[in-house]
Amino acid sequence: MPIRTVMKANEAAAWAAKLAKPKVIAAFPITPSTLVPEKISEFVANGELDAEFIKVESEHSAISACVGASAAGVRTFTATASQGLALMHEVLFIAAGMRLPIVVAVGNRSLSAPINIWNDWQDSISERDTGWLQFYAENNQEALDLILIAFKVAENEKVLLPAMVGFDAFILTHTVEPVEIPDQEVVDEFLGEYEPKHAYLDPERPITQGTLAFPAHYMEARYTVWEANENAKKVIDEVFEEFEKKFGRKYRKVEEYRTEDAEIVFVTMGSLAGTVKEYVDHLREQGIKAGAAKLTVYRPFPIEEVRELAKKAKVIALLEKNVTFSVGGALFQDFSRALINEKEKPIILDFILGLGGRDVTFQNLDEVLEISRKALNGEKVDEVNWIGLRKEIL
Amino acid sequence: MAVRKPPITTREYWAPGHAACAGCGCATALKLATKAFSEAMEEKFGDPNAFAIAQATGCMEVVSAVFPYTAWRAPWVHVAFENAAAAASGVEAAWKKLGRKGKILAIGGDGGTADIGLQALSGMLERRHNVVYLMYDNEAYMNTGIQRSSSTPYGAWTTTSPPGKYSIGEDKPKKWVALIAAAHQIPYVATASIGNPFDFVKKMKKAAKVDGPAFVQVHCTCPTGWKSPLEKGVEIARLAIETGVWPLFEIENGDFFNIKIQPPGGGAKVKREGGKIVAIEFKKPIEEYLKLQGRFKHLFKRPEAIDEMREQIKAMWKVLGVEVTLPKPEE
């Protein structure tokens, strides 16, 4: 029987790792995800998880050790955030290029300077071009579930890409919520034992991994990462379906909420989706035709689903906790790509908010609504808007 | 007729056909190292192939693994420049969980070890992974075209330490990574040289058989970067030993009071106390080593720089507990 309990997202991530039975975990503590390796080291110390836990001297070595272990043919896991993920940056490309299905839990946190330990998505968003799959959790249950899903998708032979699962710093990492811990046997059935297909270091079958490629081959290697990302779109749907059958919880790459007949659709990711859904309820009570959508999967970018969503809206308001300088947010670029050649498309507006842990309040969302309504009425508004900015201290 | 057993296995793990430069001393080092490793694995586990290699970016990496070819007849992985030790930690941990017998060999050049990879190396040694780290020391970044590293010796020309009106070439003494490794109090640390291949093989075997981490720093020549004759690699490496430039020693369990110094040969007079070498009077001047290499050519117009080099060599030997006398060439 699944256990219903309460826990922080960090604990949920550690539980997911325990259930997935990785053979090697290498981690370096960083706020706000420190509790993940702490909890895992407890599991290992108590014999509840039969794994090698490498207490590395940096995040760079954490991910490097994961690459070494994954290349040797075992399931591997680590957790990090912010500067730690940034320190891994170089090796993230390598893990994807070598097609190693490593899973990383990311307690989404802002980047320095100024140093700030609170939530936004700049850390993992900045890694969007590494080739990694990216999932974002709305709550602690999703943090647990999406890590299991990430392993399953990553290890699919049509994919074989590393995956990161983001959950918001403090809003989730340190907040206790109800979580259902699935049965080990069902997880075992769902994930199965990891069997390396292309990556192993076996003296009986010596292979060379991580070679140099001349211009004659490099582009093709990059293309296979592209192709694997494309393949992942279908595989994710299949895995979501299987997950629902086994565990009863339904996931979609783009989860829509009250979008039928909506004129304005607020689109976001992570824990902010919860706030936005509640805000939509509040608007609906006033008779305002608003809806919400949440991107559970950010890479591969769900272009088809976004196009479907766009058909239902007159204005798409993107709520982003990240910045792509001089452009807006990353989602703004992605949505533009998805919709630019569509015959009919909604107005796309970008809203940057909640950076470095600033609360996103209903008052902030009222501002978003006001700008969106102006656009809906044909008034000229800015495409990119910073919401909740304290202009008086600038 | 009796057939004499070859001095080392005829099995090849570093296969012919790699793309190293003619006369590459480091290629020789890797060939010998993997053969030695294989022998050690055979003796320890009854399986000559019971090892895997994690290698740092560097010249020996790019010349051996050009897709779709490989020069490696052993399981081999390259991740990046600075993380061979970290990647090897992961491989070792995976092997432990897979119940695979054997040992991991990590390989890095001086740049990937003494500079950018030093932190990962320290972490791996401190955590006591069952890995032998082999640093092939050709004393500069040869992969990128001969730039100085912290392992480049004093006085050497490189493209980033050019001699000039205000420069004698590299102006810092060499960093001795073997001593840094030994400070981790790991089971085994040694320096070796392709100028003494039997000694190198012996040490690699010892390192491979130890339980826990080991570090071997092998001095190997680079005709391209040292501007030296292709056929004189081993001779030059041997001269480094015989003139006092390259000390051969072993340190076990970080015991600096029991550094095992090896007699250098070349006519040097060795003074022992209680079995330990306490003083060496070298007979061959360091100029004999320097003159065969274009990278030191400019020093011959700057004898004070060569004298400074002598002082640095003496100081380095002093750390090893040995008083050395270094002769000047006869006028």
XYZ file of C-alpha atoms in Angstrom:
725
model
C 0.000 0.000 0.000
C 1.265 3.476 -0.786
C 2.108 5.505 2.304
C 0.340 8.811 2.730
C 2.436 11.184 4.743
C 3.688 14.752 4.829
C 7.118 15.897 3.742
C 9.199 18.618 2.144
C 9.956 18.499 -1.591
C 13.593 17.809 -0.761
C 12.520 14.713 1.154
C 10.176 13.759 -1.658
C 13.107 13.976 -4.093
C 15.247 11.815 -1.811
C 12.390 9.323 -1.544
C 12.060 9.253 -5.308
C 15.762 8.527 -5.572
C 15.449 5.764 -2.987
C 12.547 4.209 -4.874
C 14.443 4.393 -8.171
C 17.377 2.493 -6.604
C 20.301 4.262 -8.239
C 23.596 2.485 -7.704
C 25.670 5.669 -7.495
C 24.761 9.045 -6.051
C 27.339 11.832 -5.963
C 26.386 15.092 -4.334
C 27.654 18.316 -2.849
C 25.462 20.260 -0.433
C 23.906 23.491 -1.653
C 20.999 25.520 -0.346
C 18.094 24.902 -0.859
C 18.555 21.270 -1.912
C 20.946 20.236 0.893
C 18.347 18.027 2.495
C 18.258 15.783 -0.588
C 21.802 14.387 -0.144
C 21.376 14.473 3.640
C 18.291 12.301 3.445
C 19.889 9.999 0.877
C 22.959 9.572 3.065
C 20.586 8.528 5.883
C 18.931 5.982 3.612
C 22.353 4.629 2.678
C 23.581 4.677 6.288
C 20.514 2.718 7.418
C 20.846 0.191 4.639
C 17.521 1.297 3.139
C 19.237 2.179 -0.113
C 21.986 -0.057 -1.471
C 24.067 2.555 -3.292
C 27.485 4.156 -3.306
C 27.088 7.684 -2.021
C 30.086 9.783 -3.090
C 30.550 12.875 -0.950
C 32.297 14.915 -3.600
C 34.211 18.153 -3.156
C 32.154 20.185 -5.647
C 29.147 20.068 -7.904
C 31.493 19.858 -10.854
C 32.832 16.624 -9.445
C 29.318 15.490 -8.479
C 28.141 15.530 -12.059
C 31.521 14.257 -13.320
C 31.286 11.264 -10.983
C 27.708 10.710 -12.194
C 28.978 10.735 -15.776
C 31.718 8.242 -14.849
C 29.243 5.976 -13.059
C 26.615 6.241 -15.779
C 29.265 5.528 -18.416
C 30.196 2.466 -16.365
C 26.604 1.296 -16.743
C 24.649 2.082 -13.583
C 21.679 4.286 -12.679
C 22.874 7.549 -11.129
C 21.321 10.505 -9.355
C 22.329 13.831 -7.864
C 20.732 17.012 -6.574
C 21.765 20.627 -6.818
C 20.622 24.209 -7.355
C 21.702 27.607 -8.568
C 25.488 28.109 -8.485
C 25.883 24.359 -8.139
C 24.004 23.730 -11.358
C 25.983 26.528 -12.976
C 29.202 24.853 -11.841
C 27.978 21.670 -13.520
C 27.236 23.529 -16.741
C 30.149 22.223 -18.801
C 29.520 18.629 -17.827
C 25.769 18.895 -18.504
C 26.559 19.184 -22.204
C 28.872 16.199 -21.926
C 26.267 14.025 -20.177
C 23.745 14.798 -22.929
C 26.280 14.369 -25.731
C 27.327 11.013 -24.288
C 23.624 10.109 -24.000
C 23.778 9.197 -20.318
C 20.406 8.959 -18.530
C 21.455 10.713 -15.302
C 18.700 12.350 -13.252
C 19.296 15.554 -11.305
C 16.902 17.110 -8.792
C 17.102 20.895 -8.892
C 15.810 23.078 -6.066
C 15.190 26.028 -8.375
C 17.057 29.048 -7.037
C 18.310 32.380 -8.366
C 21.866 33.031 -9.469
C 24.455 35.501 -8.130
C 25.166 38.405 -8.077
C 23.761 39.535 -5.739
C 23.832 36.235 -3.920
C 20.305 35.096 -3.201
C 19.170 31.675 -2.054
C 15.460 32.024 -2.852
C 13.367 30.830 -5.710
C 13.347 31.617 -9.358
C 14.039 29.434 -12.382
C 17.093 31.123 -13.771
C 19.369 28.219 -12.803
C 17.721 25.461 -14.818
C 16.358 27.788 -17.503
C 19.966 28.811 -18.185
C 20.718 25.138 -18.889
C 17.949 24.803 -21.468
C 20.378 24.355 -24.357
C 22.441 21.559 -22.825
C 20.276 18.824 -24.318
C 18.796 17.780 -20.942
C 15.125 17.034 -20.507
C 13.489 19.441 -18.054
C 10.476 18.830 -15.846
C 9.009 21.331 -13.355
C 6.989 20.307 -10.300
C 4.032 22.245 -8.995
C 4.039 20.576 -5.585
C 5.903 18.013 -3.523
C 3.964 15.073 -4.908
C 4.955 16.129 -8.391
C 8.584 16.442 -7.312
C 8.518 12.782 -6.301
C 6.506 11.571 -9.278
C 8.407 13.528 -11.898
C 11.754 12.143 -10.711
C 10.457 8.613 -11.241
C 9.048 9.666 -14.606
C 12.346 11.369 -15.491
C 14.274 8.120 -14.930
C 11.823 6.177 -17.061
C 11.934 8.657 -19.942
C 15.701 9.219 -19.726
C 16.415 5.497 -19.898
C 14.095 4.830 -22.835
C 16.291 3.667 -25.699
C 14.729 6.172 -28.079
C 15.733 8.934 -25.683
C 18.831 8.138 -23.607
C 19.214 11.687 -22.393
C 19.827 13.073 -18.911
C 16.928 14.772 -17.180
C 16.486 17.416 -14.508
C 13.460 17.920 -12.337
C 12.967 21.392 -10.880
C 11.016 22.276 -7.756
C 10.906 25.764 -6.330
C 13.347 26.773 -3.593
C 11.706 27.060 -0.156
C 8.198 27.345 -1.644
C 8.519 23.587 -2.165
C 11.960 22.440 -0.994
C 11.290 23.464 2.621
C 7.504 23.309 2.736
C 5.765 20.323 4.220
C 2.901 19.017 2.109
C 0.936 15.781 1.858
C 2.783 13.262 -0.311
C 1.944 9.737 -1.266
C 4.955 7.433 -1.355
C 4.276 4.721 -3.881
C 4.890 1.036 -3.271
C 8.415 -0.112 -3.974
C 7.123 -3.110 -5.955
C 5.053 -0.912 -8.228
C 7.998 1.433 -8.770
C 10.173 -1.592 -9.545
C 7.603 -2.696 -12.107
C 7.405 0.801 -13.558
C 11.141 1.477 -13.787
C 12.675 -1.960 -14.038
C 16.354 -2.649 -13.542
C 18.567 -0.274 -15.538
C 20.349 -2.121 -18.288
C 22.881 -0.052 -20.200
C 22.602 -0.408 -23.942
C 25.432 1.734 -25.154
C 27.297 2.914 -22.083
C 29.279 0.436 -20.018
C 32.890 -0.058 -19.022
C 33.227 -3.787 -19.200
C 36.648 -5.399 -19.748
C 34.898 -8.253 -21.565
C 33.582 -5.808 -24.167
C 35.938 -2.835 -24.135
C 34.497 0.293 -25.709
C 35.725 3.879 -25.956
C 33.388 6.600 -24.721
C 33.705 10.353 -24.952
C 35.837 10.541 -28.048
C 36.998 13.476 -30.098
C 34.931 14.137 -33.216
C 36.217 16.053 -36.185
C 33.937 18.308 -38.230
C 33.041 15.236 -40.262
C 31.137 13.757 -37.316
C 30.425 16.416 -34.677
C 27.306 17.813 -36.311
C 25.740 14.378 -36.606
C 26.424 13.742 -32.922
C 24.632 16.980 -32.052
C 21.786 16.000 -34.352
C 21.248 12.756 -32.465
C 20.735 14.820 -29.288
C 18.174 16.898 -31.199
C 16.498 13.757 -32.492
C 16.430 12.195 -29.017
C 14.734 15.337 -27.702
C 12.155 15.029 -30.477
C 11.648 11.340 -29.658
C 11.208 12.228 -26.006
C 7.967 14.081 -26.796
C 6.112 10.879 -27.603
C 7.923 8.819 -24.992
C 6.934 11.307 -22.278
C 3.274 10.956 -23.248
C 3.562 7.170 -23.088
C 5.320 7.285 -19.734
C 2.725 9.720 -18.354
C 0.033 7.293 -19.436
C 1.760 4.333 -17.862
C 2.348 6.330 -14.707
C -1.341 7.187 -14.498
C -2.288 3.529 -14.892
C 0.145 2.415 -12.202
C -0.099 5.259 -9.712
C -3.362 7.008 -10.558
C -1.919 10.472 -10.984
C -2.315 12.146 -14.343
C 0.345 14.295 -15.990
C 0.381 16.256 -19.207
C 3.237 18.159 -20.809
C 0.962 21.190 -20.812
C -1.723 21.013 -18.175
C -4.685 23.248 -18.916
C -7.013 24.688 -16.315
C -10.376 26.255 -17.203
C -9.130 27.156 -20.674
C -12.380 26.371 -22.494
C -13.872 29.698 -23.643
C -10.988 31.562 -21.980
C -9.922 34.840 -23.525
C -6.838 35.327 -21.391
C -4.688 32.336 -20.495
C -1.958 32.675 -17.890
C 0.881 30.292 -18.609
C 3.520 29.389 -16.068
C 5.555 26.598 -14.496
C 6.394 25.197 -11.078
C 4.649 26.157 -7.870
C 3.393 29.414 -9.347
C 0.885 27.303 -11.283
C -0.963 26.651 -8.029
C -1.278 30.357 -7.301
C -2.384 31.075 -10.846
C -5.094 28.396 -10.822
C -6.512 29.899 -7.672
C -6.361 33.327 -9.261
C -8.261 32.019 -12.271
C -10.967 30.653 -9.971
C -11.159 34.084 -8.383
C -11.514 35.725 -11.819
C -14.115 33.248 -12.984
C -16.224 34.144 -9.937
C -16.235 37.689 -11.294
C -17.240 36.420 -14.721
C -13.853 37.086 -16.284
C -13.001 34.556 -18.969
C -9.574 33.520 -17.779
C -7.737 30.230 -17.833
C -4.372 28.854 -16.810
C -1.824 26.451 -18.207
C 1.208 24.864 -16.655
C 4.234 23.523 -18.453
C 5.201 20.321 -16.667
C 7.716 19.616 -19.391
C 9.886 22.458 -20.597
C 12.449 20.500 -22.621
C 11.615 19.055 -25.045
C 9.482 22.135 -25.584
C 5.882 20.979 -26.153
C 5.301 22.931 -29.349
C 2.212 20.996 -30.474
C 0.504 21.329 -27.116
C 1.332 25.029 -27.016
C -0.263 25.454 -30.468
C -3.387 23.692 -29.257
C -3.469 25.903 -26.200
C -3.008 29.029 -28.295
C -6.116 28.209 -30.325
C -8.176 28.670 -27.177
C -6.883 32.091 -26.158
C -6.926 35.666 -27.380
C -4.138 36.701 -25.032
C -1.440 34.456 -23.631
C 0.170 35.953 -20.541
C 3.473 34.254 -19.783
C 4.507 34.408 -16.144
C 8.206 33.806 -15.885
C 10.691 33.686 -13.036
C 13.692 34.139 -15.310
C 15.194 36.697 -17.670
C 16.718 36.475 -21.108
C 18.259 39.904 -21.409
C 16.892 42.230 -24.083
C 14.347 39.583 -25.062
C 12.152 38.982 -22.010
C 11.887 35.496 -20.603
C 12.780 32.160 -22.077
C 9.132 31.139 -22.443
C 8.511 34.249 -24.527
C 11.055 33.038 -27.059
C 9.732 29.497 -26.998
C 6.098 30.544 -27.437
C 7.103 32.885 -30.233
C 8.817 30.004 -32.003
C 5.795 27.779 -31.560
C 3.311 30.333 -32.869
C 5.117 32.623 -35.277
C 3.949 30.893 -38.454
C 0.472 29.999 -37.241
C -2.261 31.662 -39.312
C -4.217 32.735 -36.289
C -2.424 33.447 -33.104
C -3.125 35.147 -29.819
C -1.306 38.177 -28.512
C 1.650 36.974 -26.470
C 2.673 39.079 -23.495
C 5.575 38.400 -21.215
C 5.640 39.064 -17.478
C 8.808 38.757 -15.437
C 8.081 38.342 -11.762
C 9.027 36.621 -8.544
C 12.768 36.815 -9.090
C 15.014 35.896 -6.163
C 12.113 34.679 -4.060
C 9.880 37.740 -4.261
C 6.315 36.669 -3.510
C 3.918 36.648 -6.429
C 0.669 38.007 -5.038
C -2.864 38.388 -6.386
C -2.100 42.125 -6.582
C 0.759 41.294 -8.961
C -1.552 39.108 -10.989
C -4.113 41.929 -11.087
C -1.451 44.010 -12.814
C -0.879 41.187 -15.302
C -4.615 40.999 -15.877
C -4.932 44.733 -16.415
C -2.194 44.790 -19.062
C -3.636 41.679 -20.706
C -7.132 43.230 -20.830
C -5.774 46.402 -22.396
C -4.122 44.287 -25.083
C -7.359 42.367 -25.525
C -9.154 45.675 -26.139
C -6.666 46.625 -28.808
C -4.651 49.072 -26.712
C -0.907 49.150 -27.199
C 0.995 47.606 -24.283
C 4.584 46.560 -23.652
C 5.448 43.046 -24.767
C 7.708 42.530 -21.762
C 6.639 43.714 -18.318
C 8.447 43.513 -14.992
C 5.790 42.941 -12.351
C 6.238 43.804 -8.685
C 9.348 45.852 -9.325
C 10.070 48.324 -6.497
C 10.776 51.285 -8.718
C 11.154 53.573 -5.688
C 14.455 51.918 -4.729
C 16.007 51.973 -8.174
C 66.174 -23.888 -27.134
C 64.907 -21.961 -24.143
C 62.676 -19.031 -24.953
C 63.251 -16.077 -22.732
C 60.158 -14.564 -21.166
C 59.674 -11.001 -22.355
C 60.363 -8.450 -19.587
C 56.787 -7.213 -19.858
C 53.599 -8.608 -21.318
C 53.197 -8.536 -25.062
C 49.518 -7.625 -24.627
C 48.821 -4.164 -25.991
C 46.134 -1.891 -24.574
C 47.465 1.267 -26.192
C 47.312 0.014 -29.714
C 49.511 0.967 -32.636
C 47.922 3.490 -34.958
C 47.325 6.268 -32.459
C 48.035 9.752 -33.709
C 50.759 10.908 -31.332
C 53.753 12.821 -32.727
C 56.864 10.924 -33.730
C 59.090 10.393 -30.728
C 56.317 11.091 -28.203
C 57.560 10.144 -24.746
C 54.071 10.196 -23.241
C 52.823 7.592 -25.705
C 55.625 5.352 -24.444
C 54.529 6.067 -20.886
C 50.909 5.073 -21.551
C 51.938 1.934 -23.391
C 54.115 0.852 -20.462
C 51.586 1.947 -17.840
C 48.750 -0.119 -19.282
C 50.981 -3.149 -19.744
C 52.106 -2.833 -16.127
C 48.507 -2.447 -15.024
C 47.511 -5.554 -16.897
C 50.279 -7.578 -15.266
C 49.277 -6.328 -11.843
C 45.628 -7.234 -12.455
C 46.651 -10.682 -13.641
C 48.756 -11.202 -10.529
C 46.140 -9.787 -8.161
C 42.845 -10.951 -9.651
C 43.891 -13.579 -12.188
C 42.441 -11.373 -14.925
C 44.802 -9.221 -16.983
C 41.906 -7.141 -18.315
C 40.388 -6.209 -14.962
C 40.704 -2.461 -15.332
C 39.051 0.567 -16.901
C 40.527 3.925 -17.791
C 39.155 7.435 -17.210
C 41.213 10.012 -19.011
C 41.406 13.784 -18.946
C 41.377 15.937 -22.032
C 44.918 16.373 -23.274
C 47.249 15.337 -26.039
C 47.177 11.652 -25.114
C 43.397 11.753 -25.144
C 42.942 13.473 -28.491
C 45.497 11.307 -30.252
C 43.983 8.053 -29.002
C 40.234 8.500 -29.405
C 39.385 10.149 -32.701
C 35.905 9.004 -33.710
C 35.297 6.516 -35.324
C 38.660 5.061 -34.272
C 40.178 4.197 -30.948
C 43.642 3.220 -29.839
C 42.264 1.714 -26.623
C 41.884 -1.996 -26.110
C 40.510 -1.458 -22.620
C 37.241 0.084 -21.437
C 37.933 3.799 -21.632
C 36.057 6.998 -20.956
C 36.887 10.652 -21.394
C 34.732 13.346 -19.834
C 36.560 16.670 -19.711
C 39.851 18.362 -18.925
C 39.645 18.852 -15.171
C 37.641 15.893 -13.973
C 39.450 12.630 -14.762
C 39.758 11.968 -11.017
C 36.061 12.719 -10.392
C 34.935 10.630 -13.346
C 37.207 7.809 -12.144
C 35.560 8.104 -8.700
C 32.204 7.487 -10.354
C 33.489 4.562 -12.393
C 35.045 3.023 -9.288
C 31.825 3.440 -7.303
C 29.850 1.847 -10.142
C 32.251 -1.087 -10.356
C 31.970 -1.579 -6.614
C 28.168 -1.804 -6.895
C 28.386 -4.044 -9.937
C 30.672 -6.344 -7.957
C 33.315 -6.052 -10.627
C 36.849 -6.917 -9.577
C 39.665 -4.716 -10.712
C 41.047 -1.232 -10.513
C 40.457 2.080 -12.231
C 43.273 3.962 -13.917
C 42.860 7.718 -14.224
C 45.181 9.503 -16.622
C 45.869 13.205 -16.892
C 48.597 15.450 -18.213
C 50.277 18.129 -16.123
C 47.712 20.787 -17.038
C 44.773 18.511 -16.286
C 46.382 17.458 -13.010
C 48.583 20.179 -11.553
C 46.327 23.050 -12.611
C 42.673 22.709 -13.522
C 42.233 19.156 -12.224
C 43.962 19.583 -8.859
C 40.735 19.969 -6.882
C 39.109 16.887 -8.368
C 42.351 14.971 -7.777
C 42.451 16.052 -4.141
C 38.823 15.043 -3.668
C 39.365 11.633 -5.204
C 42.492 10.950 -3.121
C 40.911 12.196 0.091
C 37.859 9.984 -0.420
C 40.155 6.987 -0.828
C 38.812 5.738 -4.120
C 40.464 2.608 -5.407
C 42.025 4.457 -8.337
C 45.566 4.883 -9.625
C 46.053 8.403 -10.932
C 48.800 8.611 -13.527
C 50.033 12.106 -14.254
C 52.061 12.186 -17.435
C 54.223 15.206 -16.999
C 55.520 16.728 -20.206
C 55.745 20.047 -18.427
C 53.420 22.257 -20.474
C 50.074 22.361 -22.260
C 51.201 20.484 -25.329
C 47.698 19.771 -26.606
C 46.969 23.435 -27.169
C 50.390 24.336 -28.485
C 52.958 24.554 -25.700
C 51.712 27.001 -23.063
C 53.193 26.987 -19.573
C 51.523 25.006 -16.806
C 52.344 25.076 -13.100
C 54.450 22.002 -13.813
C 56.642 23.802 -16.362
C 60.178 24.038 -15.008
C 61.923 27.277 -14.229
C 63.614 28.847 -17.241
C 61.737 26.904 -19.899
C 60.505 28.565 -23.053
C 56.840 28.090 -23.795
C 54.522 30.177 -25.940
C 53.232 31.894 -22.794
C 56.606 32.116 -21.053
C 58.736 33.441 -23.877
C 62.230 34.624 -23.016
C 62.812 38.262 -23.837
C 64.517 41.416 -22.683
C 62.623 41.259 -19.372
C 62.092 37.532 -19.128
C 64.237 34.431 -18.762
C 61.303 32.286 -19.850
C 59.195 30.564 -17.188
C 59.923 32.460 -13.985
C 58.289 30.228 -11.349
C 59.627 26.994 -9.887
C 57.889 23.770 -10.832
C 54.922 22.652 -8.727
C 55.556 19.180 -7.306
C 52.174 17.489 -7.488
C 53.522 14.175 -6.188
C 54.244 15.874 -2.847
C 50.766 17.406 -2.785
C 49.299 13.971 -3.483
C 51.425 12.446 -0.712
C 50.090 15.046 1.736
C 46.757 13.214 1.435
C 48.484 10.320 3.255
C 47.364 7.876 0.587
C 48.864 4.383 0.374
C 51.250 5.052 -2.480
C 52.896 7.963 -4.305
C 55.793 7.736 -6.729
C 57.650 9.677 -9.349
C 58.881 7.824 -12.385
C 60.390 8.487 -15.772
C 60.404 6.988 -19.222
C 64.184 7.314 -18.791
C 63.947 4.330 -16.447
C 61.170 2.182 -17.904
C 61.774 -0.846 -15.659
C 61.438 1.298 -12.581
C 58.291 2.917 -14.010
C 56.696 -0.456 -14.717
C 57.600 -1.688 -11.236
C 55.989 1.369 -9.665
C 52.857 1.184 -11.811
C 52.426 -2.439 -10.786
C 52.887 -1.545 -7.150
C 50.399 1.309 -7.476
C 47.868 -0.955 -9.195
C 48.118 -3.598 -6.491
C 47.679 -1.229 -3.577
C 44.209 -1.124 -1.999
C 43.074 2.472 -2.182
C 44.311 5.457 -4.131
C 47.775 5.785 -5.616
C 49.460 8.567 -7.542
C 52.295 8.208 -10.032
C 53.888 11.191 -11.754
C 55.857 10.115 -14.802
C 58.279 12.458 -16.522
C 57.890 12.062 -20.254
C 59.456 13.936 -23.079
C 57.699 15.934 -25.770
C 59.919 16.542 -28.792
C 57.442 19.100 -30.154
C 57.182 21.154 -26.990
C 60.732 20.646 -25.787
C 62.239 21.238 -29.226
C 64.341 18.128 -28.838
C 65.507 15.459 -31.284
C 62.817 12.825 -31.930
C 65.095 9.891 -31.227
C 66.548 11.215 -27.989
C 63.471 11.101 -25.730
C 64.594 8.311 -23.441
C 68.154 9.669 -23.344
C 66.918 13.135 -22.341
C 64.602 11.687 -19.694
C 67.503 9.651 -18.302
C 69.699 12.746 -18.223
C 67.025 14.484 -16.145
C 67.461 11.732 -13.550
C 71.257 11.647 -13.758
C 71.697 15.408 -13.417
C 69.326 15.789 -10.465
C 66.585 17.605 -12.361
C 64.081 14.743 -11.903
C 64.174 12.874 -8.596
C 62.841 9.337 -8.409
C 61.141 8.575 -5.123
C 58.293 6.765 -3.421
C 56.210 7.883 -0.446
C 53.945 5.403 1.260
C 51.003 6.400 3.454
C 52.110 10.018 3.380
C 55.153 9.216 5.523
C 57.457 12.082 4.572
C 60.075 10.834 7.047
C 60.507 7.701 5.004
C 60.744 8.970 1.468
C 62.406 6.242 -0.584
C 64.890 8.026 -2.805
C 66.391 6.097 -5.668
C 70.028 6.460 -6.651
C 70.181 8.489 -9.855
C 73.036 6.714 -11.664
C 75.177 8.636 -14.126
C 78.186 8.376 -11.819
C 76.532 10.243 -8.973
C 78.028 9.589 -5.547
C 75.402 8.563 -3.048
C 75.805 8.960 0.699
C 73.604 6.846 2.941
C 72.860 7.014 6.646
C 71.056 4.075 8.205
C 70.180 2.814 4.732
C 68.631 6.125 3.740
C 70.066 8.373 1.060
C 71.003 11.654 2.740
C 73.263 13.241 0.135
C 73.967 12.936 -3.559
C 76.923 14.379 -5.388
C 75.879 14.555 -9.004
C 78.635 14.227 -11.565
C 76.783 15.363 -14.670
C 75.922 19.069 -14.755
C 72.307 20.001 -15.494
C 73.589 21.677 -18.648
C 73.917 18.190 -20.181
C 70.149 17.815 -19.817
C 69.365 21.372 -20.866
C 71.504 21.512 -23.976
C 69.571 18.820 -25.815
C 66.379 20.870 -25.665
C 65.512 23.977 -27.633
C 63.211 25.142 -24.825
C 66.268 25.912 -22.676
C 68.510 27.220 -25.469
C 68.219 30.862 -24.403
C 69.514 30.031 -20.924
C 73.015 29.427 -22.218
C 73.323 33.170 -22.776
C 72.012 33.713 -19.237
C 74.212 31.549 -16.973
C 72.771 33.240 -13.871
C 69.402 31.684 -14.748
C 70.980 28.233 -14.870
C 72.566 28.929 -11.472
C 69.135 29.903 -10.150
C 67.811 26.642 -11.540
C 70.526 24.769 -9.619
C 69.453 26.519 -6.423
C 65.825 25.544 -6.998
C 66.774 21.932 -7.654
C 68.779 21.872 -4.407
C 65.827 23.315 -2.525
C 63.496 20.705 -3.999
C 65.860 17.864 -2.987
C 66.065 19.385 0.487
C 62.306 18.882 0.835
C 62.979 15.232 0.029
C 65.603 15.176 2.811
C 68.656 15.006 0.570
C 71.590 17.432 0.327
C 72.736 17.571 -3.264
C 75.807 18.904 -4.944
C 75.244 20.026 -8.507
C 78.364 20.577 -10.560
C 78.911 23.343 -13.036
C 80.208 22.246 -16.433
C 83.983 22.244 -16.753
C 85.195 25.440 -18.353
